[in-house]
């Protein structure tokens, strides 16, 4: 079940958003299969090495320009199942201003994208303002993509996101269960490492 913070992050926005403009660069990252100026590519398919992704410097600069705590909401799942539409609903934006929604059989989103419409929500016991970012991902099992490519997309979403929405259009498949099990293993490993780090810090302070 979702906690109070997760429910707040997934609630459709009722407050005005702000558009965070990326720093100007010359690599043209904004214009890859997205609404130019409305979304920005963090990772794009490598044209020379199929199955790999390229990190876009413009998106990194854009992320660095956002001050204060950040929470990321992402949607993953098979291609052509309405992930981009769902994110636009959470953002409260029409498709003309949000993530591109395709009407063809081919996958529309390529790589990993952020909407530049950033929401601010009060979270936590003290109502700390958190910038909520919405992340769209390329659908699994799209034509011409190896299985390792899907795994990379899912791993990025699981590692970066505060909330991952796994969008299922039909029945749960074995591959879906395997990915969710992988996400659980990741969270346990990070929790273990974080706990070990805190314990080491306390021992260091006690010894000093």
PDB file of C-alpha atoms in Angstrom:
ATOM      1  CA  UNK A   1       0.000   0.000   0.000  1.00  0.00           C
ATOM      2  CA  UNK A   2       1.079   3.575  -0.623  1.00  0.00           C
ATOM      3  CA  UNK A   3       2.193   5.855   2.174  1.00  0.00           C
ATOM      4  CA  UNK A   4       0.942   9.399   2.634  1.00  0.00           C
ATOM      5  CA  UNK A   5       3.913  10.919   0.783  1.00  0.00           C
ATOM      6  CA  UNK A   6       3.474   8.582  -2.201  1.00  0.00           C
ATOM      7  CA  UNK A   7      -0.245   9.387  -2.408  1.00  0.00           C
ATOM      8  CA  UNK A   8       0.567  13.109  -2.450  1.00  0.00           C
ATOM      9  CA  UNK A   9       3.072  12.606  -5.253  1.00  0.00           C
ATOM     10  CA  UNK A  10       0.563  10.703  -7.379  1.00  0.00           C
ATOM     11  CA  UNK A  11      -2.362  13.047  -6.783  1.00  0.00           C
ATOM     12  CA  UNK A  12      -3.234  15.093  -9.901  1.00  0.00           C
ATOM     13  CA  UNK A  13      -1.769  18.549  -9.532  1.00  0.00           C
ATOM     14  CA  UNK A  14      -4.136  21.189  -8.212  1.00  0.00           C
ATOM     15  CA  UNK A  15      -1.530  23.939  -7.979  1.00  0.00           C
ATOM     16  CA  UNK A  16       0.190  25.957 -10.641  1.00  0.00           C
ATOM     17  CA  UNK A  17       3.382  24.481 -11.980  1.00  0.00           C
ATOM     18  CA  UNK A  18       6.549  26.217 -12.977  1.00  0.00           C
ATOM     19  CA  UNK A  19       8.452  25.545 -16.175  1.00  0.00           C
ATOM     20  CA  UNK A  20      12.164  25.161 -15.588  1.00  0.00           C
ATOM     21  CA  UNK A  21      14.069  26.198 -18.700  1.00  0.00           C
ATOM     22  CA  UNK A  22      17.190  24.188 -19.482  1.00  0.00           C
ATOM     23  CA  UNK A  23      20.510  25.909 -19.980  1.00  0.00           C
ATOM     24  CA  UNK A  24      21.176  26.501 -23.653  1.00  0.00           C
ATOM     25  CA  UNK A  25      23.506  24.008 -25.309  1.00  0.00           C
ATOM     26  CA  UNK A  26      24.229  23.012 -28.855  1.00  0.00           C
ATOM     27  CA  UNK A  27      23.488  19.264 -28.771  1.00  0.00           C
ATOM     28  CA  UNK A  28      19.768  19.582 -29.618  1.00  0.00           C
ATOM     29  CA  UNK A  29      18.661  17.245 -26.834  1.00  0.00           C
ATOM     30  CA  UNK A  30      15.198  18.764 -26.479  1.00  0.00           C
ATOM     31  CA  UNK A  31      14.126  18.001 -30.022  1.00  0.00           C
ATOM     32  CA  UNK A  32      14.244  14.178 -30.022  1.00  0.00           C
ATOM     33  CA  UNK A  33      10.669  12.890 -30.349  1.00  0.00           C
ATOM     34  CA  UNK A  34       9.252  15.244 -27.735  1.00  0.00           C
ATOM     35  CA  UNK A  35       7.218  18.431 -27.511  1.00  0.00           C
ATOM     36  CA  UNK A  36      10.066  20.872 -28.017  1.00  0.00           C
ATOM     37  CA  UNK A  37      10.410  23.132 -25.011  1.00  0.00           C
ATOM     38  CA  UNK A  38       7.936  21.106 -22.931  1.00  0.00           C
ATOM     39  CA  UNK A  39      10.045  18.002 -22.244  1.00  0.00           C
ATOM     40  CA  UNK A  40      13.719  17.170 -22.232  1.00  0.00           C
ATOM     41  CA  UNK A  41      15.587  13.920 -22.914  1.00  0.00           C
ATOM     42  CA  UNK A  42      17.758  12.531 -20.143  1.00  0.00           C
ATOM     43  CA  UNK A  43      18.719   9.377 -22.042  1.00  0.00           C
ATOM     44  CA  UNK A  44      18.410   8.744 -25.773  1.00  0.00           C
ATOM     45  CA  UNK A  45      19.032   5.571 -27.794  1.00  0.00           C
ATOM     46  CA  UNK A  46      22.584   5.239 -29.052  1.00  0.00           C
ATOM     47  CA  UNK A  47      22.383   5.243 -32.846  1.00  0.00           C
ATOM     48  CA  UNK A  48      25.726   3.477 -33.233  1.00  0.00           C
ATOM     49  CA  UNK A  49      25.312   0.804 -30.570  1.00  0.00           C
ATOM     50  CA  UNK A  50      21.799  -0.677 -30.461  1.00  0.00           C
ATOM     51  CA  UNK A  51      20.661  -1.534 -26.962  1.00  0.00           C
ATOM     52  CA  UNK A  52      22.625   1.247 -25.281  1.00  0.00           C
ATOM     53  CA  UNK A  53      21.598   4.704 -24.088  1.00  0.00           C
ATOM     54  CA  UNK A  54      23.347   8.068 -24.244  1.00  0.00           C
ATOM     55  CA  UNK A  55      23.220  10.581 -21.399  1.00  0.00           C
ATOM     56  CA  UNK A  56      22.251  14.068 -22.581  1.00  0.00           C
ATOM     57  CA  UNK A  57      24.267  16.871 -21.030  1.00  0.00           C
ATOM     58  CA  UNK A  58      21.463  19.398 -21.399  1.00  0.00           C
ATOM     59  CA  UNK A  59      19.172  17.362 -19.159  1.00  0.00           C
ATOM     60  CA  UNK A  60      21.930  17.002 -16.559  1.00  0.00           C
ATOM     61  CA  UNK A  61      22.370  20.786 -16.508  1.00  0.00           C
ATOM     62  CA  UNK A  62      18.608  21.225 -16.228  1.00  0.00           C
ATOM     63  CA  UNK A  63      18.459  18.879 -13.225  1.00  0.00           C
ATOM     64  CA  UNK A  64      21.307  20.725 -11.543  1.00  0.00           C
ATOM     65  CA  UNK A  65      19.437  24.003 -11.956  1.00  0.00           C
ATOM     66  CA  UNK A  66      16.588  22.788  -9.711  1.00  0.00           C
ATOM     67  CA  UNK A  67      17.206  23.861  -6.128  1.00  0.00           C
ATOM     68  CA  UNK A  68      16.142  22.042  -3.000  1.00  0.00           C
ATOM     69  CA  UNK A  69      14.832  18.490  -2.526  1.00  0.00           C
ATOM     70  CA  UNK A  70      13.473  16.645  -5.556  1.00  0.00           C
ATOM     71  CA  UNK A  71      11.065  13.708  -5.935  1.00  0.00           C
ATOM     72  CA  UNK A  72      10.678  11.871  -9.248  1.00  0.00           C
ATOM     73  CA  UNK A  73       7.506  10.117 -10.386  1.00  0.00           C
ATOM     74  CA  UNK A  74       8.047   7.737 -13.297  1.00  0.00           C
ATOM     75  CA  UNK A  75       5.831   5.394 -15.299  1.00  0.00           C
ATOM     76  CA  UNK A  76       7.169   2.196 -16.854  1.00  0.00           C
ATOM     77  CA  UNK A  77       5.553  -0.667 -18.767  1.00  0.00           C
ATOM     78  CA  UNK A  78       5.052  -2.149 -22.200  1.00  0.00           C
ATOM     79  CA  UNK A  79       4.952   0.136 -25.217  1.00  0.00           C
ATOM     80  CA  UNK A  80       1.633   1.539 -26.470  1.00  0.00           C
ATOM     81  CA  UNK A  81      -0.123   1.113 -23.115  1.00  0.00           C
ATOM     82  CA  UNK A  82      -0.782   4.768 -22.285  1.00  0.00           C
ATOM     83  CA  UNK A  83       2.185   5.672 -20.058  1.00  0.00           C
ATOM     84  CA  UNK A  84       2.613   9.154 -21.541  1.00  0.00           C
ATOM     85  CA  UNK A  85      -1.126   9.822 -21.341  1.00  0.00           C
ATOM     86  CA  UNK A  86      -1.161   8.776 -17.673  1.00  0.00           C
ATOM     87  CA  UNK A  87       1.698  11.146 -16.884  1.00  0.00           C
ATOM     88  CA  UNK A  88      -0.095  14.003 -18.640  1.00  0.00           C
ATOM     89  CA  UNK A  89      -3.140  13.277 -16.471  1.00  0.00           C
ATOM     90  CA  UNK A  90      -0.998  13.413 -13.326  1.00  0.00           C
ATOM     91  CA  UNK A  91       0.501  16.673 -14.569  1.00  0.00           C
ATOM     92  CA  UNK A  92      -2.925  18.081 -15.397  1.00  0.00           C
ATOM     93  CA  UNK A  93      -1.736  18.956 -18.908  1.00  0.00           C
ATOM     94  CA  UNK A  94      -3.224  18.352 -22.347  1.00  0.00           C
ATOM     95  CA  UNK A  95      -1.133  16.218 -24.679  1.00  0.00           C
ATOM     96  CA  UNK A  96      -0.270  19.339 -26.683  1.00  0.00           C
ATOM     97  CA  UNK A  97       1.670  20.661 -23.668  1.00  0.00           C
ATOM     98  CA  UNK A  98       2.755  17.439 -21.995  1.00  0.00           C
ATOM     99  CA  UNK A  99       4.441  14.270 -23.150  1.00  0.00           C
ATOM    100  CA  UNK A 100       3.825  13.288 -26.753  1.00  0.00           C
ATOM    101  CA  UNK A 101       1.063  10.697 -27.149  1.00  0.00           C
ATOM    102  CA  UNK A 102       1.281   8.667 -30.364  1.00  0.00           C
ATOM    103  CA  UNK A 103      -1.556   7.118 -32.332  1.00  0.00           C
ATOM    104  CA  UNK A 104       0.562   4.662 -34.269  1.00  0.00           C
ATOM    105  CA  UNK A 105       1.615   1.106 -33.500  1.00  0.00           C
ATOM    106  CA  UNK A 106       5.265   2.081 -33.064  1.00  0.00           C
ATOM    107  CA  UNK A 107       6.542   3.286 -29.718  1.00  0.00           C
ATOM    108  CA  UNK A 108       6.411   7.072 -29.398  1.00  0.00           C
ATOM    109  CA  UNK A 109       8.749   7.757 -26.471  1.00  0.00           C
ATOM    110  CA  UNK A 110      12.406   6.978 -27.151  1.00  0.00           C
ATOM    111  CA  UNK A 111      14.712   6.714 -24.157  1.00  0.00           C
ATOM    112  CA  UNK A 112      13.960   8.563 -20.896  1.00  0.00           C
ATOM    113  CA  UNK A 113      12.339  12.006 -20.744  1.00  0.00           C
ATOM    114  CA  UNK A 114      11.475  14.606 -18.113  1.00  0.00           C
ATOM    115  CA  UNK A 115       8.626  17.079 -18.326  1.00  0.00           C
ATOM    116  CA  UNK A 116       9.865  20.617 -17.759  1.00  0.00           C
ATOM    117  CA  UNK A 117       6.627  21.349 -15.882  1.00  0.00           C
ATOM    118  CA  UNK A 118       7.795  20.942 -12.295  1.00  0.00           C
ATOM    119  CA  UNK A 119       5.256  20.762  -9.472  1.00  0.00           C
ATOM    120  CA  UNK A 120       5.947  21.948  -5.946  1.00  0.00           C
ATOM    121  CA  UNK A 121       4.267  19.995  -3.164  1.00  0.00           C
ATOM    122  CA  UNK A 122       4.545  20.210   0.629  1.00  0.00           C
ATOM    123  CA  UNK A 123       5.675  16.806   1.882  1.00  0.00           C
ATOM    124  CA  UNK A 124       6.778  15.362   5.180  1.00  0.00           C
ATOM    125  CA  UNK A 125       5.707  16.221   8.733  1.00  0.00           C
ATOM    126  CA  UNK A 126       6.901  19.819   8.423  1.00  0.00           C
ATOM    127  CA  UNK A 127       5.416  20.515   4.992  1.00  0.00           C
ATOM    128  CA  UNK A 128       8.792  20.938   3.277  1.00  0.00           C
ATOM    129  CA  UNK A 129       8.381  22.071  -0.326  1.00  0.00           C
ATOM    130  CA  UNK A 130       9.627  19.409  -2.734  1.00  0.00           C
ATOM    131  CA  UNK A 131      10.020  19.798  -6.494  1.00  0.00           C
ATOM    132  CA  UNK A 132       8.167  16.909  -8.151  1.00  0.00           C
ATOM    133  CA  UNK A 133       9.529  15.833 -11.538  1.00  0.00           C
ATOM    134  CA  UNK A 134       7.642  13.553 -13.923  1.00  0.00           C
ATOM    135  CA  UNK A 135       9.626  11.037 -15.979  1.00  0.00           C
ATOM    136  CA  UNK A 136       8.451   9.181 -19.079  1.00  0.00           C
ATOM    137  CA  UNK A 137      10.190   6.031 -20.310  1.00  0.00           C
ATOM    138  CA  UNK A 138      10.349   4.076 -23.524  1.00  0.00           C
ATOM    139  CA  UNK A 139       8.004   1.104 -23.469  1.00  0.00           C
ATOM    140  CA  UNK A 140       9.225  -2.437 -22.995  1.00  0.00           C
ATOM    141  CA  UNK A 141       9.182  -4.971 -25.841  1.00  0.00           C
ATOM    142  CA  UNK A 142       9.231  -2.364 -28.583  1.00  0.00           C
ATOM    143  CA  UNK A 143      10.263  -3.474 -32.070  1.00  0.00           C
ATOM    144  CA  UNK A 144      13.987  -3.893 -32.616  1.00  0.00           C
ATOM    145  CA  UNK A 145      15.035  -3.493 -28.976  1.00  0.00           C
ATOM    146  CA  UNK A 146      16.957  -6.257 -27.158  1.00  0.00           C
ATOM    147  CA  UNK A 147      15.850  -7.398 -23.723  1.00  0.00           C
ATOM    148  CA  UNK A 148      18.887  -5.767 -22.096  1.00  0.00           C
ATOM    149  CA  UNK A 149      17.652  -2.391 -23.346  1.00  0.00           C
ATOM    150  CA  UNK A 150      14.367  -2.795 -21.448  1.00  0.00           C
ATOM    151  CA  UNK A 151      16.296  -3.823 -18.333  1.00  0.00           C
ATOM    152  CA  UNK A 152      18.385  -0.648 -18.518  1.00  0.00           C
ATOM    153  CA  UNK A 153      15.289   1.532 -18.857  1.00  0.00           C
ATOM    154  CA  UNK A 154      13.666  -0.117 -15.865  1.00  0.00           C
ATOM    155  CA  UNK A 155      16.837   0.049 -13.752  1.00  0.00           C
ATOM    156  CA  UNK A 156      17.174   3.788 -14.398  1.00  0.00           C
ATOM    157  CA  UNK A 157      13.546   4.384 -13.388  1.00  0.00           C
ATOM    158  CA  UNK A 158      13.876   2.254 -10.257  1.00  0.00           C
ATOM    159  CA  UNK A 159      17.113   3.952  -9.168  1.00  0.00           C
ATOM    160  CA  UNK A 160      16.068   7.553  -9.777  1.00  0.00           C
ATOM    161  CA  UNK A 161      12.413   7.586  -8.792  1.00  0.00           C
ATOM    162  CA  UNK A 162      10.666   8.206  -5.502  1.00  0.00           C
ATOM    163  CA  UNK A 163       7.565   6.524  -6.976  1.00  0.00           C
ATOM    164  CA  UNK A 164       7.532   4.094  -9.922  1.00  0.00           C
ATOM    165  CA  UNK A 165       4.160   3.356 -11.514  1.00  0.00           C
ATOM    166  CA  UNK A 166       4.240   0.012 -13.330  1.00  0.00           C
ATOM    167  CA  UNK A 167       1.563   0.366 -15.982  1.00  0.00           C
ATOM    168  CA  UNK A 168      -0.129  -2.862 -17.075  1.00  0.00           C
ATOM    169  CA  UNK A 169      -2.671  -2.957 -19.867  1.00  0.00           C
ATOM    170  CA  UNK A 170      -3.513  -6.662 -19.592  1.00  0.00           C
ATOM    171  CA  UNK A 171      -2.441  -9.616 -17.467  1.00  0.00           C
ATOM    172  CA  UNK A 172       0.773  -9.773 -15.476  1.00  0.00           C
ATOM    173  CA  UNK A 173       3.562 -11.577 -17.353  1.00  0.00           C
ATOM    174  CA  UNK A 174       6.588 -13.397 -16.005  1.00  0.00           C
ATOM    175  CA  UNK A 175       8.850 -10.579 -17.216  1.00  0.00           C
ATOM    176  CA  UNK A 176       6.793  -8.087 -15.156  1.00  0.00           C
ATOM    177  CA  UNK A 177       7.265 -10.157 -12.000  1.00  0.00           C
ATOM    178  CA  UNK A 178      10.996 -10.451 -12.648  1.00  0.00           C
ATOM    179  CA  UNK A 179      11.371  -6.680 -13.020  1.00  0.00           C
ATOM    180  CA  UNK A 180       9.413  -5.997  -9.837  1.00  0.00           C
ATOM    181  CA  UNK A 181      11.530  -8.564  -7.981  1.00  0.00           C
ATOM    182  CA  UNK A 182      14.625  -6.792  -9.296  1.00  0.00           C
ATOM    183  CA  UNK A 183      13.327  -3.455  -7.971  1.00  0.00           C
ATOM    184  CA  UNK A 184      12.758  -5.046  -4.550  1.00  0.00           C
ATOM    185  CA  UNK A 185      16.309  -6.408  -4.522  1.00  0.00           C
ATOM    186  CA  UNK A 186      17.674  -2.977  -5.423  1.00  0.00           C
ATOM    187  CA  UNK A 187      15.768  -1.256  -2.623  1.00  0.00           C
ATOM    188  CA  UNK A 188      16.925  -3.844  -0.064  1.00  0.00           C
ATOM    189  CA  UNK A 189      20.541  -3.465  -1.168  1.00  0.00           C
ATOM    190  CA  UNK A 190      20.420   0.330  -0.951  1.00  0.00           C
ATOM    191  CA  UNK A 191      18.745   0.142   2.434  1.00  0.00           C
ATOM    192  CA  UNK A 192      21.475  -2.231   3.653  1.00  0.00           C
ATOM    193  CA  UNK A 193      24.259   0.034   2.378  1.00  0.00           C
ATOM    194  CA  UNK A 194      22.630   3.124   3.875  1.00  0.00           C
ATOM    195  CA  UNK A 195      22.255   1.380   7.231  1.00  0.00           C
ATOM    196  CA  UNK A 196      25.866   0.181   7.145  1.00  0.00           C
ATOM    197  CA  UNK A 197      27.019   3.718   6.351  1.00  0.00           C
ATOM    198  CA  UNK A 198      25.094   5.196   9.273  1.00  0.00           C
ATOM    199  CA  UNK A 199      26.475   2.555  11.635  1.00  0.00           C
ATOM    200  CA  UNK A 200      30.027   3.246  10.475  1.00  0.00           C
ATOM    201  CA  UNK A 201      29.527   6.973  11.007  1.00  0.00           C
ATOM    202  CA  UNK A 202      28.230   6.486  14.544  1.00  0.00           C
ATOM    203  CA  UNK A 203      31.163   4.212  15.416  1.00  0.00           C
ATOM    204  CA  UNK A 204      33.590   6.791  14.062  1.00  0.00           C
ATOM    205  CA  UNK A 205      32.033   9.547  16.197  1.00  0.00           C
ATOM    206  CA  UNK A 206      32.020   7.337  19.283  1.00  0.00           C
ATOM    207  CA  UNK A 207      35.644   6.388  18.770  1.00  0.00           C
ATOM    208  CA  UNK A 208      36.676  10.012  18.286  1.00  0.00           C
TER     209      UNK A 208
END
